[in-house]
Amino acid sequence: MSEEVFYSLRSAHPAIRFFFGNFARIRNTVIGAALIFFVVIPGCYNHATINTLTTEVTRVENVGGDETAHYRVYTPKGQFVNRDSMWHLHFNSSDLTEKLDRAAKHDLEVEIKYYGIRFPLVSAYPNIVDVEFVEYDSLQEVEDELD
């Protein structure tokens, strides 16, 4: 800051001195509040809210290596992933993939429960938590009907 500006601030109104003297702190507070309001709160809401969607499954594929393996599920209403999640105590992604694969092979309608949103910038997909057949109560009934 030049000497002229410094001396002119000393003789300025106290509110102006306060603002320019604490400009960095005010700017950081505004940026922090905006991040919390526009990023953190919506992100927590999307991960804490379970949504339901009734659709058909067109394809299921295994994506990733051993450590980062998950299943990608394609439907006419969007793409999803099926991976285990500590957040929702979801540890049966392989069982759900069996149901989804069966639904894809036989064009069955399923009710998918999921959380999250599709965010292309970071390749994020909604995660499937539960799958139910719309017309059938279990996978066994599906197999009996198809046989």
Protein backbone atom coordinates (compact mmCIF):
# COMPACT_ATOMS: atom_id res chain seq x y z
CA MET A 1 0.00 0.00 0.00
CA SER A 2 1.41 3.35 -0.95
CA GLU A 3 2.07 6.02 1.67
CA GLU A 4 -0.58 8.37 0.25
CA VAL A 5 -3.31 5.72 0.45
CA PHE A 6 -2.23 4.77 3.96
CA TYR A 7 -2.45 8.35 5.22
CA SER A 8 -5.75 8.98 3.44
CA LEU A 9 -7.20 5.87 5.12
CA ARG A 10 -6.08 7.14 8.52
CA SER A 11 -8.14 10.30 8.06
CA ALA A 12 -11.14 8.48 6.51
CA HIS A 13 -14.37 7.60 8.22
CA PRO A 14 -14.02 4.72 10.77
CA ALA A 15 -16.34 2.46 8.74
CA ILE A 16 -14.16 2.88 5.64
CA ARG A 17 -11.02 2.21 7.66
CA PHE A 18 -12.65 -0.90 9.14
CA PHE A 19 -13.70 -2.21 5.72
CA PHE A 20 -10.38 -1.70 3.97
CA GLY A 21 -8.38 -2.74 7.02
CA ASN A 22 -10.29 -6.03 7.27
CA PHE A 23 -11.02 -6.57 3.58
CA ALA A 24 -9.25 -9.97 3.41
CA ARG A 25 -11.12 -11.28 6.44
CA ILE A 26 -14.49 -10.09 5.09
CA ARG A 27 -13.76 -11.53 1.63
CA ASN A 28 -12.78 -14.91 3.08
CA THR A 29 -15.87 -14.99 5.28
CA VAL A 30 -18.16 -14.28 2.32
CA ILE A 31 -16.43 -16.92 0.17
CA GLY A 32 -16.63 -19.47 3.01
CA ALA A 33 -20.33 -18.77 3.60
CA ALA A 34 -21.05 -19.07 -0.13
CA LEU A 35 -19.22 -22.42 -0.32
CA ILE A 36 -21.14 -23.77 2.65
CA PHE A 37 -24.47 -22.53 1.30
CA PHE A 38 -24.02 -23.60 -2.35
CA VAL A 39 -21.76 -26.69 -2.10
CA VAL A 40 -21.67 -28.33 1.33
CA ILE A 41 -25.36 -28.14 2.25
CA PRO A 42 -26.68 -29.40 -1.13
CA GLY A 43 -24.03 -32.14 -1.16
CA CYS A 44 -25.02 -33.38 2.29
CA TYR A 45 -28.70 -33.21 1.36
CA ASN A 46 -28.16 -35.27 -1.82
CA HIS A 47 -26.17 -37.92 0.02
CA ALA A 48 -28.61 -38.13 2.92
CA THR A 49 -31.82 -38.34 0.86
CA ILE A 50 -32.97 -41.63 -0.65
CA ASN A 51 -34.88 -41.28 -3.93
CA THR A 52 -36.98 -43.88 -5.74
CA LEU A 53 -37.21 -44.46 -9.48
CA THR A 54 -39.18 -47.09 -11.44
CA THR A 55 -37.50 -48.01 -14.72
CA GLU A 56 -36.10 -50.78 -16.88
CA VAL A 57 -32.42 -51.69 -16.85
CA THR A 58 -30.73 -51.77 -20.25
CA ARG A 59 -27.20 -52.81 -19.27
CA VAL A 60 -24.97 -53.58 -16.28
CA GLU A 61 -21.18 -53.57 -16.50
CA ASN A 62 -18.24 -53.98 -14.13
CA VAL A 63 -16.00 -50.89 -14.09
CA GLY A 64 -12.58 -50.40 -12.50
CA GLY A 65 -9.89 -52.66 -11.15
CA ASP A 66 -9.76 -54.80 -8.03
CA GLU A 67 -9.60 -51.98 -5.47
CA THR A 68 -11.98 -49.53 -7.14
CA ALA A 69 -14.36 -52.01 -8.74
CA HIS A 70 -17.99 -51.02 -8.97
CA TYR A 71 -20.89 -51.70 -11.24
CA ARG A 72 -22.34 -49.15 -13.65
CA VAL A 73 -26.06 -49.49 -14.38
CA TYR A 74 -27.64 -48.00 -17.49
CA THR A 75 -31.35 -47.23 -17.68
CA PRO A 76 -33.50 -45.13 -20.02
CA LYS A 77 -33.83 -42.61 -17.17
CA GLY A 78 -30.12 -42.20 -16.40
CA GLN A 79 -26.91 -43.89 -15.31
CA PHE A 80 -26.18 -45.16 -11.80
CA VAL A 81 -23.39 -46.92 -9.96
CA ASN A 82 -23.72 -49.81 -7.57
CA ARG A 83 -20.96 -49.82 -4.98
CA ASP A 84 -20.77 -50.53 -1.28
CA SER A 85 -21.30 -47.53 0.96
CA MET A 86 -20.43 -47.01 4.62
CA TRP A 87 -22.68 -43.93 4.69
CA HIS A 88 -25.85 -45.97 4.13
CA LEU A 89 -24.56 -49.29 5.53
CA HIS A 90 -24.88 -50.80 2.07
CA PHE A 91 -22.62 -53.85 1.66
CA ASN A 92 -24.54 -56.04 -0.81
CA SER A 93 -23.65 -54.52 -4.16
CA SER A 94 -22.94 -57.95 -5.69
CA ASP A 95 -26.42 -59.22 -4.75
CA LEU A 96 -28.06 -56.13 -6.19
CA THR A 97 -26.01 -56.51 -9.36
CA GLU A 98 -27.42 -60.02 -9.78
CA LYS A 99 -30.95 -58.60 -9.60
CA LEU A 100 -30.10 -55.76 -11.98
CA ASP A 101 -28.42 -58.13 -14.44
CA ARG A 102 -31.47 -60.42 -14.42
CA ALA A 103 -33.75 -57.43 -15.00
CA ALA A 104 -31.60 -56.29 -17.93
CA LYS A 105 -31.59 -59.74 -19.57
CA HIS A 106 -35.37 -60.18 -19.35
CA ASP A 107 -36.58 -56.56 -19.75
CA LEU A 108 -38.13 -56.47 -16.29
CA GLU A 109 -39.18 -53.26 -14.58
CA VAL A 110 -37.46 -52.50 -11.27
CA GLU A 111 -37.82 -49.95 -8.52
CA ILE A 112 -34.40 -48.47 -7.75
CA LYS A 113 -33.64 -46.69 -4.49
CA TYR A 114 -30.61 -44.43 -4.78
CA TYR A 115 -28.88 -41.39 -3.33
CA GLY A 116 -26.75 -38.68 -4.90
CA ILE A 117 -26.87 -36.87 -8.22
CA ARG A 118 -25.16 -37.12 -11.59
CA PHE A 119 -22.28 -34.64 -11.59
CA PRO A 120 -20.37 -34.93 -14.91
CA LEU A 121 -17.54 -32.60 -13.90
CA VAL A 122 -16.11 -35.21 -11.51
CA SER A 123 -17.77 -38.30 -13.08
CA ALA A 124 -20.08 -38.81 -10.09
CA TYR A 125 -23.15 -40.98 -10.44
CA PRO A 126 -26.05 -41.69 -8.08
CA ASN A 127 -25.39 -44.82 -6.00
CA ILE A 128 -28.01 -47.59 -5.90
CA VAL A 129 -28.91 -48.75 -2.39
CA ASP A 130 -31.78 -51.17 -3.04
CA VAL A 131 -33.55 -52.82 -5.97
CA GLU A 132 -37.00 -54.43 -6.04
CA PHE A 133 -38.81 -56.06 -8.94
CA VAL A 134 -42.05 -54.25 -9.67
CA GLU A 135 -44.16 -57.28 -10.56
CA TYR A 136 -42.37 -59.89 -8.45
CA ASP A 137 -41.49 -60.22 -4.76
CA SER A 138 -38.18 -62.05 -5.18
CA LEU A 139 -35.58 -63.22 -7.64
CA GLN A 140 -36.92 -66.78 -7.24
CA GLU A 141 -40.35 -65.73 -8.53
CA VAL A 142 -38.68 -64.15 -11.54
CA GLU A 143 -36.80 -67.36 -12.30
CA ASP A 144 -39.94 -69.48 -11.83
CA GLU A 145 -41.93 -67.24 -14.19
CA LEU A 146 -39.20 -67.26 -16.84
CA ASP A 147 -38.68 -71.04 -16.77
